[in-house]
GROMACS .gro file of C-alpha atoms in nm:
model
  421
    1MET     CA    1  -0.530  -0.441  -3.087
    2SER     CA    2  -0.468  -0.687  -2.802
    3GLU     CA    3  -0.769  -0.773  -2.589
    4ILE     CA    4  -0.767  -0.640  -2.234
    5ILE     CA    5  -0.909  -0.906  -2.005
    6PRO     CA    6  -1.064  -0.773  -1.681
    7ILE     CA    7  -0.913  -0.896  -1.358
    8VAL     CA    8  -1.112  -1.171  -1.189
    9GLN     CA    9  -1.113  -1.112  -0.815
   10LYS     CA   10  -1.340  -1.033  -0.524
   11SER     CA   11  -1.520  -0.709  -0.606
   12ARG     CA   12  -1.512  -0.405  -0.380
   13LYS     CA   13  -1.748  -0.110  -0.366
   14SER     CA   14  -1.455   0.121  -0.446
   15ASP     CA   15  -1.388  -0.054  -0.780
   16LYS     CA   16  -1.640   0.162  -0.965
   17ASN     CA   17  -1.416   0.466  -0.921
   18THR     CA   18  -1.094   0.288  -1.017
   19TYR     CA   19  -0.885   0.434  -1.298
   20LYS     CA   20  -0.876   0.217  -1.611
   21TRP     CA   21  -0.537   0.163  -1.779
   22ASP     CA   22  -0.684   0.027  -2.104
   23LYS     CA   23  -0.604   0.321  -2.333
   24LEU     CA   24  -0.249   0.362  -2.205
   25LEU     CA   25  -0.178  -0.011  -2.229
   26HIS     CA   26  -0.292  -0.017  -2.592
   27GLU     CA   27  -0.079   0.288  -2.670
   28SER     CA   28   0.224   0.118  -2.514
   29GLU     CA   29   0.204  -0.151  -2.784
   30LYS     CA   30   0.266   0.113  -3.052
   31ARG     CA   31   0.530   0.327  -2.882
   32ASP     CA   32   0.793   0.301  -2.614
   33ALA     CA   33   0.647   0.353  -2.269
   34THR     CA   34   0.819   0.279  -1.941
   35PHE     CA   35   0.622   0.141  -1.648
   36LEU     CA   36   0.745   0.123  -1.290
   37SER     CA   37   0.852  -0.232  -1.214
   38VAL     CA   38   0.687  -0.430  -0.938
   39ASP     CA   39   1.011  -0.467  -0.743
   40ALA     CA   40   1.046  -0.088  -0.719
   41VAL     CA   41   0.743  -0.074  -0.489
   42ARG     CA   42   0.753  -0.422  -0.339
   43ASN     CA   43   0.597  -0.305  -0.012
   44SER     CA   44   0.269  -0.225  -0.189
   45LEU     CA   45   0.147  -0.581  -0.125
   46LEU     CA   46   0.189  -0.817   0.166
   47GLU     CA   47   0.367  -1.074  -0.054
   48ASN     CA   48   0.668  -1.043  -0.285
   49PHE     CA   49   0.577  -1.097  -0.653
   50ASP     CA   50   0.891  -0.952  -0.811
   51GLU     CA   51   0.973  -1.256  -1.024
   52LEU     CA   52   0.628  -1.331  -1.161
   53VAL     CA   53   0.612  -1.023  -1.385
   54GLU     CA   54   0.934  -1.073  -1.579
   55ASN     CA   55   0.944  -1.108  -1.956
   56GLY     CA   56   0.942  -1.469  -2.075
   57VAL     CA   57   0.772  -1.616  -1.768
   58ALA     CA   58   0.510  -1.876  -1.867
   59PHE     CA   59   0.180  -1.949  -1.696
   60GLU     CA   60  -0.155  -2.118  -1.756
   61PHE     CA   61  -0.452  -1.907  -1.855
   62LYS     CA   62  -0.812  -1.953  -1.957
   63ASN     CA   63  -0.860  -2.017  -2.330
   64ARG     CA   64  -1.185  -1.836  -2.411
   65ASP     CA   65  -1.210  -1.975  -2.766
   66PHE     CA   66  -1.441  -2.254  -2.651
   67ASP     CA   67  -1.653  -2.086  -2.383
   68GLU     CA   68  -1.974  -2.109  -2.587
   69HIS     CA   69  -1.935  -2.486  -2.623
   70LEU     CA   70  -1.848  -2.569  -2.262
   71GLU     CA   71  -2.104  -2.627  -1.988
   72GLY     CA   72  -2.112  -2.709  -1.619
   73GLY     CA   73  -1.818  -2.488  -1.531
   74LEU     CA   74  -1.577  -2.678  -1.758
   75GLU     CA   75  -1.284  -2.455  -1.855
   76ALA     CA   76  -1.028  -2.477  -2.136
   77ARG     CA   77  -0.677  -2.351  -2.061
   78TRP     CA   78  -0.357  -2.291  -2.254
   79PHE     CA   79  -0.005  -2.174  -2.188
   80ALA     CA   80   0.098  -1.812  -2.223
   81LYS     CA   81   0.425  -1.620  -2.194
   82ILE     CA   82   0.481  -1.265  -2.079
   83ILE     CA   83   0.589  -1.040  -2.366
   84LYS     CA   84   0.588  -0.710  -2.180
   85ALA     CA   85   0.537  -0.622  -1.814
   86CYS     CA   86   0.363  -0.300  -1.712
   87GLY     CA   87   0.349  -0.322  -1.335
   88TYR     CA   88   0.117  -0.611  -1.249
   89ARG     CA   89  -0.045  -0.586  -1.592
   90VAL     CA   90   0.129  -0.789  -1.861
   91LEU     CA   91   0.100  -0.829  -2.236
   92ALA     CA   92   0.101  -1.206  -2.287
   93GLU     CA   93   0.097  -1.435  -2.589
   94PHE     CA   94  -0.047  -1.784  -2.613
   95VAL     CA   95   0.239  -2.026  -2.684
   96GLY     CA   96   0.250  -2.133  -3.050
   97THR     CA   97   0.032  -1.841  -3.167
   98ASP     CA   98   0.036  -1.469  -3.231
   99ASP     CA   99  -0.269  -1.426  -3.004
  100ARG     CA  100  -0.190  -1.154  -2.752
  101PHE     CA  101  -0.387  -1.019  -2.458
  102TRP     CA  102  -0.345  -0.799  -2.151
  103VAL     CA  103  -0.407  -0.953  -1.811
  104HIS     CA  104  -0.348  -0.870  -1.445
  105MET     CA  105  -0.108  -1.128  -1.303
  106LEU     CA  106  -0.301  -1.147  -0.975
  107SER     CA  107  -0.624  -1.239  -1.152
  108LYS     CA  108  -0.782  -1.565  -1.040
  109GLU     CA  109  -0.763  -1.685  -1.402
  110VAL     CA  110  -0.380  -1.688  -1.392
  111HIS     CA  111  -0.233  -2.021  -1.277
  112TYR     CA  112   0.115  -2.164  -1.233
  113PHE     CA  113   0.260  -2.408  -1.487
  114GLY     CA  114   0.120  -2.757  -1.420
  115TYR     CA  115  -0.177  -2.631  -1.218
  116THR     CA  116  -0.442  -2.798  -1.436
  117ASN     CA  117  -0.289  -3.147  -1.429
  118GLU     CA  118  -0.200  -3.119  -1.062
  119THR     CA  119  -0.538  -3.002  -0.932
  120ASP     CA  120  -0.766  -3.180  -1.181
  121PRO     CA  121  -0.584  -3.490  -1.316
  122LYS     CA  122  -0.909  -3.641  -1.448
  123ASN     CA  123  -0.994  -3.317  -1.633
  124GLU     CA  124  -1.340  -3.301  -1.480
  125LYS     CA  125  -1.340  -2.921  -1.455
  126SER     CA  126  -1.045  -2.807  -1.665
  127PHE     CA  127  -0.826  -2.927  -1.950
  128TYR     CA  128  -0.558  -2.806  -2.189
  129MET     CA  129  -0.685  -2.700  -2.529
  130VAL     CA  130  -0.489  -2.536  -2.810
  131PRO     CA  131  -0.623  -2.199  -2.933
  132LYS     CA  132  -0.833  -2.211  -3.250
  133SER     CA  133  -0.573  -2.005  -3.436
  134ILE     CA  134  -0.336  -2.305  -3.431
  135GLY     CA  135  -0.581  -2.488  -3.656
  136LEU     CA  136  -0.585  -2.838  -3.509
  137ASP     CA  137  -0.907  -3.042  -3.509
  138ASN     CA  138  -0.795  -3.402  -3.474
  139GLU     CA  139  -0.792  -3.513  -3.109
  140GLU     CA  140  -0.473  -3.714  -3.151
  141ASP     CA  141  -0.297  -3.418  -3.314
  142ILE     CA  142  -0.413  -3.192  -3.032
  143ASP     CA  143  -0.283  -3.429  -2.763
  144THR     CA  144   0.053  -3.453  -2.940
  145PHE     CA  145   0.076  -3.074  -2.979
  146VAL     CA  146  -0.003  -3.023  -2.609
  147GLN     CA  147   0.268  -3.267  -2.503
  148ASN     CA  148   0.525  -3.126  -2.746
  149THR     CA  149   0.451  -2.774  -2.625
  150ILE     CA  150   0.507  -2.876  -2.264
  151ASN     CA  151   0.830  -3.063  -2.340
  152GLU     CA  152   0.985  -2.820  -2.588
  153SER     CA  153   0.856  -2.475  -2.489
  154LEU     CA  154   0.794  -2.493  -2.115
  155ILE     CA  155   0.995  -2.754  -1.924
  156GLY     CA  156   1.324  -2.601  -1.816
  157LYS     CA  157   1.204  -2.250  -1.905
  158PRO     CA  158   1.099  -1.970  -1.663
  159CYS     CA  159   0.747  -2.049  -1.539
  160LEU     CA  160   0.525  -1.952  -1.251
  161SER     CA  161   0.606  -2.192  -0.969
  162SER     CA  162   0.365  -2.392  -0.756
  163THR     CA  163   0.410  -2.143  -0.471
  164PHE     CA  164   0.230  -1.879  -0.678
  165LYS     CA  165  -0.124  -1.977  -0.578
  166LYS     CA  166  -0.032  -1.989  -0.210
  167GLU     CA  167   0.122  -1.642  -0.231
  168VAL     CA  168  -0.180  -1.498  -0.414
  169ASP     CA  169  -0.417  -1.657  -0.163
  170GLN     CA  170  -0.209  -1.504   0.115
  171ILE     CA  171  -0.304  -1.156  -0.008
  172SER     CA  172  -0.661  -1.218   0.104
  173VAL     CA  173  -0.549  -1.332   0.450
  174GLN     CA  174  -0.568  -0.988   0.599
  175LYS     CA  175  -0.416  -0.865   0.921
  176PHE     CA  176  -0.717  -0.639   0.966
  177ARG     CA  177  -1.086  -0.683   0.890
  178PRO     CA  178  -1.395  -0.466   0.846
  179GLY     CA  179  -1.557  -0.368   1.174
  180GLN     CA  180  -1.239  -0.335   1.375
  181ARG     CA  181  -1.182  -0.005   1.550
  182LEU     CA  182  -0.871   0.206   1.594
  183GLU     CA  183  -0.781   0.565   1.672
  184LEU     CA  184  -0.757   0.813   1.387
  185LEU     CA  185  -0.589   1.152   1.380
  186SER     CA  186  -0.845   1.411   1.274
  187TYR     CA  187  -0.772   1.543   0.926
  188ASN     CA  188  -0.928   1.879   1.010
  189ASN     CA  189  -0.781   1.921   1.359
  190SER     CA  190  -0.451   1.749   1.429
  191GLN     CA  191  -0.494   1.819   1.799
  192GLU     CA  192  -0.770   1.558   1.813
  193ILE     CA  193  -0.787   1.182   1.782
  194ARG     CA  194  -1.117   1.007   1.707
  195VAL     CA  195  -1.244   0.649   1.701
  196ALA     CA  196  -1.269   0.502   1.351
  197ARG     CA  197  -1.380   0.171   1.200
  198VAL     CA  198  -1.221  -0.033   0.924
  199GLN     CA  199  -1.461  -0.042   0.627
  200GLU     CA  200  -1.259  -0.230   0.364
  201VAL     CA  201  -0.914  -0.386   0.333
  202CYS     CA  202  -0.712  -0.426   0.013
  203GLY     CA  203  -0.357  -0.553   0.057
  204ARG     CA  204  -0.184  -0.300   0.280
  205ARG     CA  205  -0.458  -0.042   0.225
  206MET     CA  206  -0.753   0.020   0.456
  207ASN     CA  207  -1.060   0.236   0.419
  208VAL     CA  208  -1.122   0.377   0.769
  209LEU     CA  209  -1.402   0.614   0.870
  210VAL     CA  210  -1.542   0.775   1.182
  211ASP     CA  211  -1.880   0.619   1.258
  212GLN     CA  212  -2.157   0.823   1.422
  213LYS     CA  213  -2.209   0.547   1.680
  214ASP     CA  214  -1.855   0.610   1.810
  215TYR     CA  215  -1.864   0.990   1.796
  216PRO     CA  216  -2.011   1.211   2.071
  217ARG     CA  217  -2.085   1.501   1.835
  218GLU     CA  218  -2.273   1.537   1.509
  219LEU     CA  219  -2.053   1.443   1.216
  220GLU     CA  220  -1.997   1.710   0.954
  221GLU     CA  221  -2.097   1.674   0.591
  222PRO     CA  222  -1.857   1.467   0.377
  223ASP     CA  223  -1.734   1.777   0.193
  224ASP     CA  224  -1.623   1.923   0.527
  225ASP     CA  225  -1.486   1.605   0.685
  226ARG     CA  226  -1.316   1.347   0.463
  227GLN     CA  227  -1.312   1.096   0.748
  228ALA     CA  228  -1.682   1.115   0.833
  229GLY     CA  229  -1.873   0.792   0.780
  230ASN     CA  230  -2.142   0.795   0.509
  231PRO     CA  231  -2.244   0.549   0.235
  232ASP     CA  232  -2.014   0.699  -0.029
  233ALA     CA  233  -1.720   0.803   0.190
  234GLN     CA  234  -1.371   0.665   0.143
  235PHE     CA  235  -1.055   0.743   0.338
  236TRP     CA  236  -0.794   0.498   0.216
  237ILE     CA  237  -0.463   0.481   0.399
  238ASP     CA  238  -0.169   0.243   0.431
  239GLN     CA  239  -0.138   0.016   0.734
  240GLY     CA  240   0.170   0.218   0.824
  241SER     CA  241  -0.003   0.556   0.788
  242PHE     CA  242   0.076   0.826   1.042
  243PHE     CA  243  -0.301   0.884   1.068
  244ILE     CA  244  -0.377   0.565   1.259
  245PHE     CA  245  -0.303   0.447   1.612
  246PRO     CA  246  -0.401   0.148   1.826
  247VAL     CA  247  -0.693   0.161   2.066
  248GLY     CA  248  -0.562   0.332   2.379
  249PHE     CA  249  -0.293   0.546   2.213
  250ALA     CA  250  -0.455   0.877   2.307
  251ALA     CA  251  -0.501   0.771   2.670
  252VAL     CA  252  -0.144   0.640   2.702
  253ASN     CA  253   0.000   0.959   2.557
  254ASP     CA  254  -0.244   1.207   2.711
  255TYR     CA  255  -0.361   1.324   2.369
  256THR     CA  256  -0.702   1.482   2.316
  257LEU     CA  257  -0.955   1.208   2.245
  258ILE     CA  258  -1.300   1.285   2.106
  259ALA     CA  259  -1.502   0.975   2.189
  260LYS     CA  260  -1.801   0.855   2.385
  261LYS     CA  261  -1.776   0.804   2.760
  262ASP     CA  262  -1.762   0.424   2.754
  263TYR     CA  263  -1.473   0.427   2.505
  264VAL     CA  264  -1.281   0.685   2.709
  265GLU     CA  265  -1.322   0.472   3.022
  266HIS     CA  266  -1.219   0.160   2.829
  267THR     CA  267  -0.897   0.318   2.700
  268ASN     CA  268  -0.813   0.469   3.039
  269LYS     CA  269  -0.812   0.113   3.175
  270ILE     CA  270  -0.583   0.010   2.889
  271ALA     CA  271  -0.345   0.296   2.969
  272ARG     CA  272  -0.335   0.204   3.339
  273ALA     CA  273  -0.261  -0.159   3.256
  274ILE     CA  274   0.021  -0.063   3.020
  275SER     CA  275   0.173   0.172   3.280
  276LYS     CA  276   0.179  -0.118   3.529
  277GLY     CA  277   0.332  -0.356   3.276
  278GLU     CA  278   0.013  -0.563   3.264
  279GLU     CA  279  -0.170  -0.707   2.966
  280PRO     CA  280  -0.461  -0.474   2.874
  281ALA     CA  281  -0.816  -0.608   2.841
  282TYR     CA  282  -0.917  -0.531   2.483
  283HIS     CA  283  -1.250  -0.577   2.313
  284GLU     CA  284  -1.256  -0.829   2.028
  285ASN     CA  285  -1.278  -0.552   1.765
  286ASP     CA  286  -0.994  -0.343   1.909
  287ILE     CA  287  -0.680  -0.296   1.701
  288THR     CA  288  -0.410  -0.334   1.964
  289PHE     CA  289  -0.064  -0.188   2.015
  290GLU     CA  290   0.082  -0.523   1.913
  291MET     CA  291  -0.112  -0.524   1.586
  292LEU     CA  292   0.032  -0.184   1.489
  293ALA     CA  293   0.374  -0.247   1.639
  294ARG     CA  294   0.679  -0.077   1.485
  295GLU     CA  295   1.040  -0.185   1.498
  296PRO     CA  296   1.176  -0.075   1.838
  297ILE     CA  297   1.406   0.227   1.827
  298ASP     CA  298   1.760   0.175   1.951
  299ALA     CA  299   1.782   0.333   2.298
  300GLU     CA  300   2.121   0.491   2.231
  301LYS     CA  301   2.000   0.654   1.910
  302TRP     CA  302   1.676   0.765   2.075
  303SER     CA  303   1.871   0.936   2.353
  304LYS     CA  304   2.022   1.171   2.094
  305LEU     CA  305   1.686   1.332   2.022
  306GLU     CA  306   1.593   1.650   2.207
  307VAL     CA  307   1.301   1.889   2.218
  308GLY     CA  308   1.371   2.182   1.986
  309GLN     CA  309   1.580   1.995   1.731
  310LYS     CA  310   1.504   2.110   1.377
  311PHE     CA  311   1.437   1.928   1.051
  312GLU     CA  312   1.251   1.970   0.722
  313LEU     CA  313   0.894   1.840   0.698
  314LEU     CA  314   0.672   1.742   0.410
  315ASP     CA  315   0.342   1.829   0.575
  316PRO     CA  316   0.138   1.504   0.567
  317LEU     CA  317  -0.182   1.698   0.637
  318SER     CA  318  -0.141   1.909   0.324
  319GLN     CA  319  -0.326   1.816   0.006
  320GLN     CA  320  -0.059   1.962  -0.221
  321PHE     CA  321   0.281   1.833  -0.099
  322LYS     CA  322   0.452   2.120  -0.282
  323ASP     CA  323   0.703   2.240  -0.024
  324LEU     CA  324   0.914   2.126   0.265
  325HIS     CA  325   0.870   2.322   0.588
  326VAL     CA  326   1.094   2.423   0.876
  327ALA     CA  327   0.984   2.208   1.170
  328SER     CA  328   1.081   2.105   1.522
  329ILE     CA  329   1.043   1.832   1.780
  330LEU     CA  330   0.797   1.973   2.035
  331SER     CA  331   0.774   1.684   2.282
  332PHE     CA  332   0.797   1.308   2.321
  333CYS     CA  333   0.518   1.052   2.358
  334GLN     CA  334   0.511   0.771   2.612
  335THR     CA  335   0.476   0.518   2.330
  336ASN     CA  336   0.818   0.412   2.205
  337GLY     CA  337   0.935   0.591   1.892
  338TYR     CA  338   0.664   0.858   1.881
  339LEU     CA  339   0.721   1.234   1.879
  340ILE     CA  340   0.502   1.541   1.876
  341ILE     CA  341   0.622   1.762   1.591
  342GLY     CA  342   0.509   2.088   1.436
  343MET     CA  343   0.605   2.344   1.174
  344ASP     CA  344   0.786   2.644   1.322
  345GLY     CA  345   0.579   2.958   1.361
  346PRO     CA  346   0.310   3.109   1.585
  347GLN     CA  347   0.073   2.814   1.520
  348ALA     CA  348   0.331   2.543   1.593
  349MET     CA  349   0.150   2.390   1.891
  350GLU     CA  350  -0.199   2.430   1.744
  351GLU     CA  351  -0.096   2.248   1.426
  352SER     CA  352   0.128   1.985   1.586
  353PHE     CA  353   0.065   1.612   1.567
  354PRO     CA  354   0.211   1.280   1.685
  355ILE     CA  355   0.419   1.072   1.446
  356HIS     CA  356   0.659   0.778   1.464
  357VAL     CA  357   1.018   0.881   1.402
  358ASP     CA  358   1.047   0.623   1.123
  359ASN     CA  359   0.834   0.796   0.861
  360VAL     CA  360   0.845   0.927   0.505
  361CYS     CA  361   0.771   1.292   0.590
  362MET     CA  362   1.076   1.408   0.788
  363PHE     CA  363   1.402   1.508   0.620
  364PRO     CA  364   1.733   1.639   0.754
  365VAL     CA  365   1.829   2.005   0.759
  366GLY     CA  366   1.961   2.105   0.416
  367TYR     CA  367   1.769   1.840   0.222
  368ALA     CA  368   1.565   2.092   0.019
  369GLU     CA  369   1.872   2.292  -0.081
  370LYS     CA  370   2.068   1.980  -0.176
  371TYR     CA  371   1.797   1.852  -0.410
  372GLY     CA  372   1.664   2.182  -0.543
  373LEU     CA  373   1.333   2.174  -0.358
  374THR     CA  374   1.140   2.464  -0.209
  375LEU     CA  375   1.177   2.514   0.166
  376ALA     CA  376   0.896   2.723   0.314
  377PRO     CA  377   1.021   2.938   0.605
  378PRO     CA  378   0.819   2.968   0.927
  379ASP     CA  379   0.505   3.182   0.915
  380ASN     CA  380   0.582   3.551   0.978
  381PHE     CA  381   0.950   3.496   0.898
  382LYS     CA  382   1.102   3.798   0.724
  383GLY     CA  383   1.401   3.804   0.494
  384ASP     CA  384   1.588   3.525   0.319
  385PHE     CA  385   1.591   3.202   0.513
  386ASP     CA  386   1.927   3.046   0.593
  387TRP     CA  387   1.951   2.736   0.810
  388GLU     CA  388   2.283   2.824   0.972
  389GLU     CA  389   2.164   3.169   1.075
  390TYR     CA  390   1.824   3.039   1.185
  391LEU     CA  391   1.970   2.768   1.408
  392LYS     CA  392   2.202   3.021   1.568
  393LYS     CA  393   1.916   3.268   1.625
  394GLU     CA  394   1.691   2.998   1.775
  395ASN     CA  395   1.976   2.854   1.981
  396ALA     CA  396   1.884   2.519   1.829
  397VAL     CA  397   2.051   2.225   1.659
  398ALA     CA  398   1.959   2.003   1.368
  399MET     CA  399   1.804   1.664   1.431
  400PRO     CA  400   2.077   1.396   1.400
  401LEU     CA  401   2.113   1.256   1.049
  402GLU     CA  402   2.114   0.897   1.174
  403MET     CA  403   1.754   0.933   1.298
  404PHE     CA  404   1.614   0.969   0.946
  405ARG     CA  405   1.529   0.686   0.711
  406PRO     CA  406   1.836   0.570   0.517
  407TRP     CA  407   1.859   0.663   0.149
  408PRO     CA  408   1.743   0.379  -0.081
  409GLU     CA  409   2.010   0.184  -0.267
  410GLN     CA  410   2.106   0.328  -0.606
  411GLU     CA  411   1.988   0.012  -0.781
  412ARG     CA  412   1.636   0.078  -0.660
  413MET     CA  413   1.652   0.453  -0.729
  414ASP     CA  414   1.749   0.380  -1.091
  415LYS     CA  415   1.408   0.217  -1.141
  416PHE     CA  416   1.238   0.555  -1.095
  417LYS     CA  417   1.278   0.752  -1.417
  418VAL     CA  418   1.111   1.070  -1.539
  419SER     CA  419   0.799   0.992  -1.750
  420THR     CA  420   0.767   0.641  -1.604
  421PHE     CA  421   0.407   0.532  -1.552
   0.00000   0.00000   0.00000
């Protein structure tokens, strides 16, 4: 069974709860198993690593055969090639051997071809050494084998390029940092926005929580409030999540803000400055409108939206995501591109929330029927739901098709197959 080598990276407190792929990776060596390719979800990281996880790509990796004999941080390395890619995890084989191992391609032990000679030409901290399984002991034979391997098996073949390290390092250059504050839509009451702090950052993901020092009320227990700050709490979201807004969003858009007096006054000043076309005075830990900026919406397209237009909604506040719901545009925000939307029914306003029109939750009328999904009718609706009849009864129209996210290209859709891990 191939060894699974743990990823070497900066540890996070959330790592202890991370799912381990070990068993499934070992099983994939014995049977066919399809894993989603990196390029299918290329937005999951801040850099594009599509080409580094392709079969046949060579790289430098730590040769652990000699660890017990090396001191002072000296490290032996050898060349490996990808045999099988499973997302960012790859089954690799040391060149010239049958020695195989699993490694995460973003581990700090993975280096581009030529890294050792380029960064340590005198071999003071690292050097190339053939694996023990090759069976070479004579120093001259080893040197010859190393050079022959480079010339015959690596030069001119697919290898990690010298830009690899720069791209990996770029992952840790985060747009956001722990301690910054933003505004967070309340998970339990979508009519309220609260102040939250960034706790951790991992790629595009952020762990954000409401801190008691920013909240004018007593925070509920973690079981009752997923966003409440406590030592073990985690509320991980994407940087593009509909849950988060820049400091001042609630004030600019006259949305209910639950915050302490000094913060309310601070954001009211921000709102006044924005309304006058002036540059707001932010605190150093504020996440600004510019930092969470979206692509501007074309004015002509935006003018086609109207209050009352209908669409189908995958409720982002639901924990199940089982059904699409009949929903409507209820109003417009002052901030460009933002709407107030809600599911049709007697609780539409009470359960409404703000969201940018470019999102992954809104679908055009008829989407559920076209793709065989369940469409939940409005609460208290009686009879069989039919969009044409409902629109006529409500004297409403469907939201224009051009306002929804375009359908992904077929080439990308083909990467998503049933039973793919």
